[in-house]
Amino acid sequence: MPNSGYDIIQRLGVTPIINAGGPNTKHSGSRPRQEAMDAMQAMSEVFVNIDELLLAAGKEIATLVGAEAATITSGASGGLVVQAAAAVSKGNRDVIARLPDTMGIPNELVIQKAHRFVYDHLYLVPGTRFVEAGDESGCTAEQLEDAISDRTAGVIHLESPFKNHGTVQVEKAAEIAHGHGLPFLVDAASMLPPRDNLRKFTAAGADLVSFSGGKAVRGPQSTGMLLGKPEWIEYARMVNAPNATIARAQKVSKEEIAGLLAALRSFVDEDEQAETQRYRREMESVVDQLGEIPGTAISIEHNYDHYIPHTVIRFTDSWRGPDGPGMAARLMEKPPRVYVVSGYIGPREIWIDPLNIQPGELPTVVARVHEELLRASSGN
Ligand SMILES: *Cc1c(COP(=O)(O)O)cnc(C)c1O
């Protein structure tokens, strides 16, 4: 019996990391809340019909977050596959059965070109294709409107850091989609907190919004949820696992379902102001301790692009060391390895995200970042 996670990875020869880079899947997502782990253990004792459990869990999620309806998916990315499949099939069992064959039915998804992102191919799983509106720098309402045709199955929309500048905003885009009788489908996977976002995008008109359960909600890593209109949640449920559909490989276990519910309950109950203040105080102590380092400008940012207070370390023109990804690589080179955000919005900065920094780890994060910044700034 291993006594700790460290025993397990030590036996495997895997080195731990301190995660100061946020809930990134490749770096283990986030730490599931104790409530979620307890609920998963407890749920393993019973057998149920998964359809019945999913229906009841969807109702509970809707109540918890103040949505009209909800269902559970395998991560937010599983939710994107399900959104697209729902848009194409709209509850038609014959169509559901033959996806990804979309021959003869509207299969185009309109997307603002500035919203193209690394996970968007999930939207193409059910035999769909993109029609892009606007260009990399943005999109106008007219351009979005013009991209819609009788082959369009839905309009998709991304809410994500650094992706909503110069684009058609959520209310207007929803209005355009609905003006053509089309579903408006939102990926807001990482937009929690603020908890207000649980209602914001559905209030703005979204038919389905996909959120991650394994990021700041701190449910099981593999979970996600769709919130939206009852009709569209039902279409989504019909194309989703456990049914033998295009999304069958995206199953979520009863333990994961119970884990997400417990995590979400705890997430919505948390005092967001107190949580934010706690993160801000931590980041203030980081900034204080890093002090002045030649060639850097260090600040705390908390806004649309930074879901909780982050320490942002920018490299100015006088910086003599490696770029952001280079510095991040140095921090991972030797133990204690520290993972920070880099390369996300260009090569000139790294971020410290407090979400996954465990009690007692902050001094190590500060010491390692300070050490590597000083070494690099002196040209070594
Ligand atoms: C994280 C993220 C996803 C994937 O979410 P998972 O829950 O990890 O599947 C999809 N889209 C965006 C914009 C994200 O930030």
CSV table of N, CA, C and O in Angstrom, one decimal, residues 221-296:
chain,number,residue,atom,x,y,z
A,221,GLN,N,-10.5,15.4,-12.9
A,221,GLN,CA,-9.8,16.0,-14.1
A,221,GLN,C,-10.6,15.8,-15.4
A,221,GLN,O,-10.6,16.5,-16.3
A,222,SER,N,-11.2,14.6,-15.4
A,222,SER,CA,-11.8,14.2,-16.7
A,222,SER,C,-13.2,14.7,-16.9
A,222,SER,O,-13.9,14.4,-17.9
A,223,THR,N,-13.7,15.6,-16.0
A,223,THR,CA,-15.1,16.0,-16.1
A,223,THR,C,-15.3,17.4,-16.7
A,223,THR,O,-14.4,18.2,-16.6
A,224,GLY,N,-16.5,17.6,-17.2
A,224,GLY,CA,-16.9,18.9,-17.7
A,224,GLY,C,-18.4,19.0,-17.6
A,224,GLY,O,-19.0,18.0,-17.2
A,225,MET,N,-18.9,20.1,-17.9
A,225,MET,CA,-20.4,20.2,-17.9
A,225,MET,C,-20.9,21.2,-19.0
A,225,MET,O,-20.2,22.1,-19.4
A,226,LEU,N,-22.1,20.9,-19.4
A,226,LEU,CA,-22.7,21.8,-20.4
A,226,LEU,C,-23.9,22.4,-19.6
A,226,LEU,O,-24.7,21.7,-19.0
A,227,LEU,N,-24.1,23.7,-19.7
A,227,LEU,CA,-25.2,24.4,-19.2
A,227,LEU,C,-26.0,25.0,-20.3
A,227,LEU,O,-25.4,25.4,-21.3
A,228,GLY,N,-27.3,25.1,-20.2
A,228,GLY,CA,-28.0,25.7,-21.3
A,228,GLY,C,-29.5,25.5,-21.3
A,228,GLY,O,-30.1,25.2,-20.2
A,229,LYS,N,-30.1,25.6,-22.5
A,229,LYS,CA,-31.5,25.5,-22.6
A,229,LYS,C,-31.9,24.0,-22.6
A,229,LYS,O,-31.3,23.2,-23.1
A,230,PRO,N,-33.1,23.8,-21.9
A,230,PRO,CA,-33.5,22.4,-21.7
A,230,PRO,C,-33.5,21.6,-23.0
A,230,PRO,O,-33.1,20.4,-23.1
A,231,GLU,N,-34.1,22.2,-24.1
A,231,GLU,CA,-34.2,21.5,-25.4
A,231,GLU,C,-32.8,21.1,-25.9
A,231,GLU,O,-32.5,19.9,-26.3
A,232,TRP,N,-31.8,22.0,-25.7
A,232,TRP,CA,-30.4,21.7,-26.2
A,232,TRP,C,-29.7,20.7,-25.3
A,232,TRP,O,-28.9,19.9,-25.8
A,233,ILE,N,-29.9,20.8,-24.0
A,233,ILE,CA,-29.3,19.9,-23.1
A,233,ILE,C,-29.8,18.5,-23.4
A,233,ILE,O,-29.1,17.5,-23.4
A,234,GLU,N,-31.1,18.3,-23.8
A,234,GLU,CA,-31.6,17.0,-24.1
A,234,GLU,C,-31.0,16.5,-25.4
A,234,GLU,O,-30.6,15.4,-25.5
A,235,TYR,N,-30.8,17.4,-26.4
A,235,TYR,CA,-30.1,17.0,-27.7
A,235,TYR,C,-28.7,16.5,-27.3
A,235,TYR,O,-28.2,15.6,-27.9
A,236,ALA,N,-28.1,17.3,-26.4
A,236,ALA,CA,-26.7,17.0,-26.0
A,236,ALA,C,-26.6,15.6,-25.4
A,236,ALA,O,-25.7,14.8,-25.7
A,237,ARG,N,-27.5,15.4,-24.5
A,237,ARG,CA,-27.5,14.1,-23.7
A,237,ARG,C,-27.7,12.9,-24.7
A,237,ARG,O,-27.1,11.9,-24.5
A,238,MET,N,-28.6,13.1,-25.7
A,238,MET,CA,-28.8,12.1,-26.7
A,238,MET,C,-27.6,11.6,-27.5
A,238,MET,O,-27.5,10.5,-27.8
A,239,VAL,N,-26.7,12.6,-27.7
A,239,VAL,CA,-25.5,12.3,-28.5
A,239,VAL,C,-24.4,11.9,-27.7
A,239,VAL,O,-23.3,11.5,-28.2
A,240,ASN,N,-24.5,12.0,-26.4
A,240,ASN,CA,-23.4,11.8,-25.5
A,240,ASN,C,-23.3,10.3,-25.0
A,240,ASN,O,-24.3,9.6,-25.0
A,241,ALA,N,-22.2,9.9,-24.4
A,241,ALA,CA,-22.0,8.6,-23.7
A,241,ALA,C,-23.0,8.7,-22.5
A,241,ALA,O,-23.3,9.8,-22.1
A,242,PRO,N,-23.6,7.6,-22.1
A,242,PRO,CA,-23.2,6.2,-22.4
A,242,PRO,C,-23.9,5.7,-23.6
A,242,PRO,O,-23.7,4.5,-23.9
A,243,ASN,N,-24.6,6.5,-24.4
A,243,ASN,CA,-25.2,6.0,-25.6
A,243,ASN,C,-24.2,5.6,-26.6
A,243,ASN,O,-23.1,6.1,-26.6
A,244,ALA,N,-24.5,4.7,-27.5
A,244,ALA,CA,-23.6,4.2,-28.5
A,244,ALA,C,-23.5,5.2,-29.7
A,244,ALA,O,-24.0,4.9,-30.8
A,245,THR,N,-23.0,6.3,-29.4
A,245,THR,CA,-22.9,7.4,-30.4
A,245,THR,C,-21.5,7.8,-30.7
A,245,THR,O,-20.6,7.2,-30.2
A,246,ILE,N,-21.3,8.9,-31.4
A,246,ILE,CA,-20.0,9.4,-31.8
A,246,ILE,C,-19.2,9.8,-30.5
A,246,ILE,O,-18.0,9.8,-30.5
A,247,ALA,N,-19.9,10.0,-29.4
A,247,ALA,CA,-19.3,10.4,-28.1
A,247,ALA,C,-19.1,9.3,-27.1
A,247,ALA,O,-18.8,9.5,-26.0
A,248,ARG,N,-19.3,8.0,-27.6
A,248,ARG,CA,-19.3,6.9,-26.7
A,248,ARG,C,-17.9,6.7,-26.0
A,248,ARG,O,-17.9,6.3,-24.8
A,249,ALA,N,-16.9,7.2,-26.7
A,249,ALA,CA,-15.5,7.1,-26.0
A,249,ALA,C,-15.4,8.1,-24.9
A,249,ALA,O,-14.4,8.0,-24.2
A,250,GLN,N,-16.3,9.0,-24.8
A,250,GLN,CA,-16.2,10.1,-23.8
A,250,GLN,C,-16.9,9.7,-22.5
A,250,GLN,O,-17.6,10.6,-21.9
A,251,LYS,N,-16.9,8.5,-22.1
A,251,LYS,CA,-17.7,8.1,-20.9
A,251,LYS,C,-17.2,8.8,-19.6
A,251,LYS,O,-16.0,9.0,-19.5
A,252,VAL,N,-18.1,9.0,-18.7
A,252,VAL,CA,-17.8,9.5,-17.4
A,252,VAL,C,-18.4,8.5,-16.4
A,252,VAL,O,-19.5,8.2,-16.5
A,253,SER,N,-17.6,8.1,-15.4
A,253,SER,CA,-18.1,7.1,-14.5
A,253,SER,C,-19.0,7.7,-13.4
A,253,SER,O,-19.0,8.9,-13.2
A,254,LYS,N,-19.7,6.8,-12.8
A,254,LYS,CA,-20.6,7.2,-11.7
A,254,LYS,C,-19.7,7.9,-10.6
A,254,LYS,O,-20.2,8.9,-10.0
A,255,GLU,N,-18.5,7.5,-10.4
A,255,GLU,CA,-17.7,8.1,-9.3
A,255,GLU,C,-17.3,9.5,-9.8
A,255,GLU,O,-17.3,10.4,-9.0
A,256,GLU,N,-17.0,9.7,-11.1
A,256,GLU,CA,-16.6,11.0,-11.5
A,256,GLU,C,-17.8,11.9,-11.5
A,256,GLU,O,-17.7,13.1,-11.2
A,257,ILE,N,-19.0,11.4,-11.8
A,257,ILE,CA,-20.2,12.2,-11.8
A,257,ILE,C,-20.4,12.7,-10.3
A,257,ILE,O,-20.7,13.9,-10.1
A,258,ALA,N,-20.3,11.8,-9.4
A,258,ALA,CA,-20.5,12.2,-7.9
A,258,ALA,C,-19.4,13.1,-7.5
A,258,ALA,O,-19.7,14.1,-6.8
A,259,GLY,N,-18.2,12.9,-8.0
A,259,GLY,CA,-17.1,13.8,-7.6
A,259,GLY,C,-17.3,15.2,-8.2
A,259,GLY,O,-17.0,16.2,-7.5
A,260,LEU,N,-17.8,15.3,-9.4
A,260,LEU,CA,-18.0,16.7,-9.9
A,260,LEU,C,-19.1,17.4,-9.2
A,260,LEU,O,-19.0,18.6,-8.8
A,261,LEU,N,-20.2,16.7,-8.8
A,261,LEU,CA,-21.3,17.3,-8.1
A,261,LEU,C,-20.8,17.8,-6.7
A,261,LEU,O,-21.1,19.0,-6.4
A,262,ALA,N,-20.0,17.0,-6.1
A,262,ALA,CA,-19.5,17.5,-4.7
A,262,ALA,C,-18.5,18.7,-4.9
A,262,ALA,O,-18.6,19.6,-4.1
A,263,ALA,N,-17.7,18.6,-5.9
A,263,ALA,CA,-16.7,19.7,-6.1
A,263,ALA,C,-17.5,21.0,-6.5
A,263,ALA,O,-17.2,22.1,-6.0
A,264,LEU,N,-18.5,20.9,-7.3
A,264,LEU,CA,-19.2,22.1,-7.8
A,264,LEU,C,-20.0,22.7,-6.6
A,264,LEU,O,-20.0,23.9,-6.5
A,265,ARG,N,-20.6,21.8,-5.8
A,265,ARG,CA,-21.3,22.3,-4.6
A,265,ARG,C,-20.3,23.2,-3.7
A,265,ARG,O,-20.6,24.3,-3.3
A,266,SER,N,-19.2,22.6,-3.5
A,266,SER,CA,-18.2,23.3,-2.7
A,266,SER,C,-17.7,24.6,-3.4
A,266,SER,O,-17.5,25.7,-2.8
A,267,PHE,N,-17.5,24.5,-4.7
A,267,PHE,CA,-17.0,25.7,-5.5
A,267,PHE,C,-18.0,26.8,-5.4
A,267,PHE,O,-17.6,28.0,-5.2
A,268,VAL,N,-19.3,26.5,-5.6
A,268,VAL,CA,-20.3,27.6,-5.6
A,268,VAL,C,-20.5,28.2,-4.2
A,268,VAL,O,-20.9,29.3,-4.1
A,269,ASP,N,-20.3,27.4,-3.2
A,269,ASP,CA,-20.4,27.8,-1.8
A,269,ASP,C,-19.3,28.7,-1.3
A,269,ASP,O,-19.4,29.4,-0.3
A,270,GLU,N,-18.2,28.7,-2.0
A,270,GLU,CA,-17.0,29.4,-1.5
A,270,GLU,C,-17.2,30.9,-1.7
A,270,GLU,O,-17.8,31.4,-2.6
A,271,ASP,N,-16.6,31.6,-0.7
A,271,ASP,CA,-16.7,33.1,-0.7
A,271,ASP,C,-15.6,33.6,-1.7
A,271,ASP,O,-14.4,33.6,-1.4
A,272,GLU,N,-16.1,34.1,-2.8
A,272,GLU,CA,-15.2,34.4,-3.9
A,272,GLU,C,-14.3,35.6,-3.5
A,272,GLU,O,-13.1,35.7,-3.9
A,273,GLN,N,-14.9,36.5,-2.8
A,273,GLN,CA,-14.1,37.7,-2.4
A,273,GLN,C,-12.9,37.3,-1.5
A,273,GLN,O,-11.8,37.7,-1.6
A,274,ALA,N,-13.2,36.4,-0.5
A,274,ALA,CA,-12.2,36.0,0.4
A,274,ALA,C,-11.1,35.2,-0.3
A,274,ALA,O,-9.9,35.3,-0.1
A,275,GLU,N,-11.6,34.3,-1.3
A,275,GLU,CA,-10.7,33.5,-2.1
A,275,GLU,C,-9.7,34.4,-2.9
A,275,GLU,O,-8.5,34.2,-2.9
A,276,THR,N,-10.3,35.4,-3.5
A,276,THR,CA,-9.5,36.4,-4.3
A,276,THR,C,-8.5,37.1,-3.4
A,276,THR,O,-7.3,37.2,-3.8
A,277,GLN,N,-8.9,37.5,-2.3
A,277,GLN,CA,-8.0,38.2,-1.4
A,277,GLN,C,-6.9,37.4,-0.9
A,277,GLN,O,-5.7,37.8,-0.8
A,278,ARG,N,-7.2,36.1,-0.7
A,278,ARG,CA,-6.2,35.1,-0.3
A,278,ARG,C,-5.1,35.0,-1.4
A,278,ARG,O,-3.9,35.1,-1.2
A,279,TYR,N,-5.6,34.8,-2.6
A,279,TYR,CA,-4.6,34.7,-3.8
A,279,TYR,C,-3.8,36.0,-3.9
A,279,TYR,O,-2.6,36.0,-4.2
A,280,ARG,N,-4.5,37.1,-3.8
A,280,ARG,CA,-3.8,38.4,-4.0
A,280,ARG,C,-2.7,38.6,-2.9
A,280,ARG,O,-1.6,39.0,-3.3
A,281,ARG,N,-3.1,38.2,-1.7
A,281,ARG,CA,-2.0,38.4,-0.6
A,281,ARG,C,-0.8,37.5,-1.0
A,281,ARG,O,0.3,37.9,-0.8
A,282,GLU,N,-1.1,36.3,-1.4
A,282,GLU,CA,0.0,35.4,-1.8
A,282,GLU,C,0.9,36.0,-2.9
A,282,GLU,O,2.1,35.9,-2.8
A,283,MET,N,0.2,36.5,-3.9
A,283,MET,CA,0.9,37.1,-5.0
A,283,MET,C,1.7,38.3,-4.6
A,283,MET,O,2.8,38.6,-5.1
A,284,GLU,N,1.1,39.1,-3.7
A,284,GLU,CA,1.8,40.3,-3.2
A,284,GLU,C,3.1,39.9,-2.5
A,284,GLU,O,4.1,40.5,-2.6
A,285,SER,N,3.0,38.8,-1.7
A,285,SER,CA,4.2,38.3,-1.0
A,285,SER,C,5.3,37.9,-2.0
A,285,SER,O,6.5,38.1,-1.8
A,286,VAL,N,4.8,37.3,-3.1
A,286,VAL,CA,5.8,36.8,-4.2
A,286,VAL,C,6.5,38.1,-4.8
A,286,VAL,O,7.7,38.1,-4.9
A,287,VAL,N,5.6,39.1,-5.1
A,287,VAL,CA,6.2,40.3,-5.7
A,287,VAL,C,7.2,41.0,-4.8
A,287,VAL,O,8.3,41.3,-5.2
A,288,ASP,N,6.8,41.1,-3.5
A,288,ASP,CA,7.7,41.7,-2.5
A,288,ASP,C,9.0,40.9,-2.4
A,288,ASP,O,10.1,41.5,-2.4
A,289,GLN,N,8.9,39.6,-2.4
A,289,GLN,CA,10.2,38.8,-2.2
A,289,GLN,C,11.0,38.7,-3.4
A,289,GLN,O,12.3,38.6,-3.3
A,290,LEU,N,10.4,38.8,-4.6
A,290,LEU,CA,11.3,38.8,-5.8
A,290,LEU,C,12.0,40.1,-5.9
A,290,LEU,O,13.2,40.2,-6.4
A,291,GLY,N,11.4,41.2,-5.4
A,291,GLY,CA,12.1,42.5,-5.4
A,291,GLY,C,12.4,43.0,-6.8
A,291,GLY,O,11.8,42.7,-7.8
A,292,GLU,N,13.5,43.8,-6.9
A,292,GLU,CA,13.9,44.4,-8.2
A,292,GLU,C,14.9,43.4,-8.9
A,292,GLU,O,15.9,43.0,-8.3
A,293,ILE,N,14.5,43.0,-10.1
A,293,ILE,CA,15.5,42.2,-10.9
A,293,ILE,C,15.7,42.9,-12.2
A,293,ILE,O,14.7,43.1,-12.9
A,294,PRO,N,16.9,43.2,-12.6
A,294,PRO,CA,17.2,44.0,-13.8
A,294,PRO,C,16.6,43.3,-15.0
A,294,PRO,O,16.7,42.1,-15.2
A,295,GLY,N,15.9,44.1,-15.8
A,295,GLY,CA,15.3,43.5,-17.1
A,295,GLY,C,13.9,42.9,-16.9
A,295,GLY,O,13.4,42.3,-17.9
A,296,THR,N,13.3,43.1,-15.7
A,296,THR,CA,12.0,42.6,-15.5
A,296,THR,C,11.0,43.6,-15.0
A,296,THR,O,11.5,44.6,-14.4
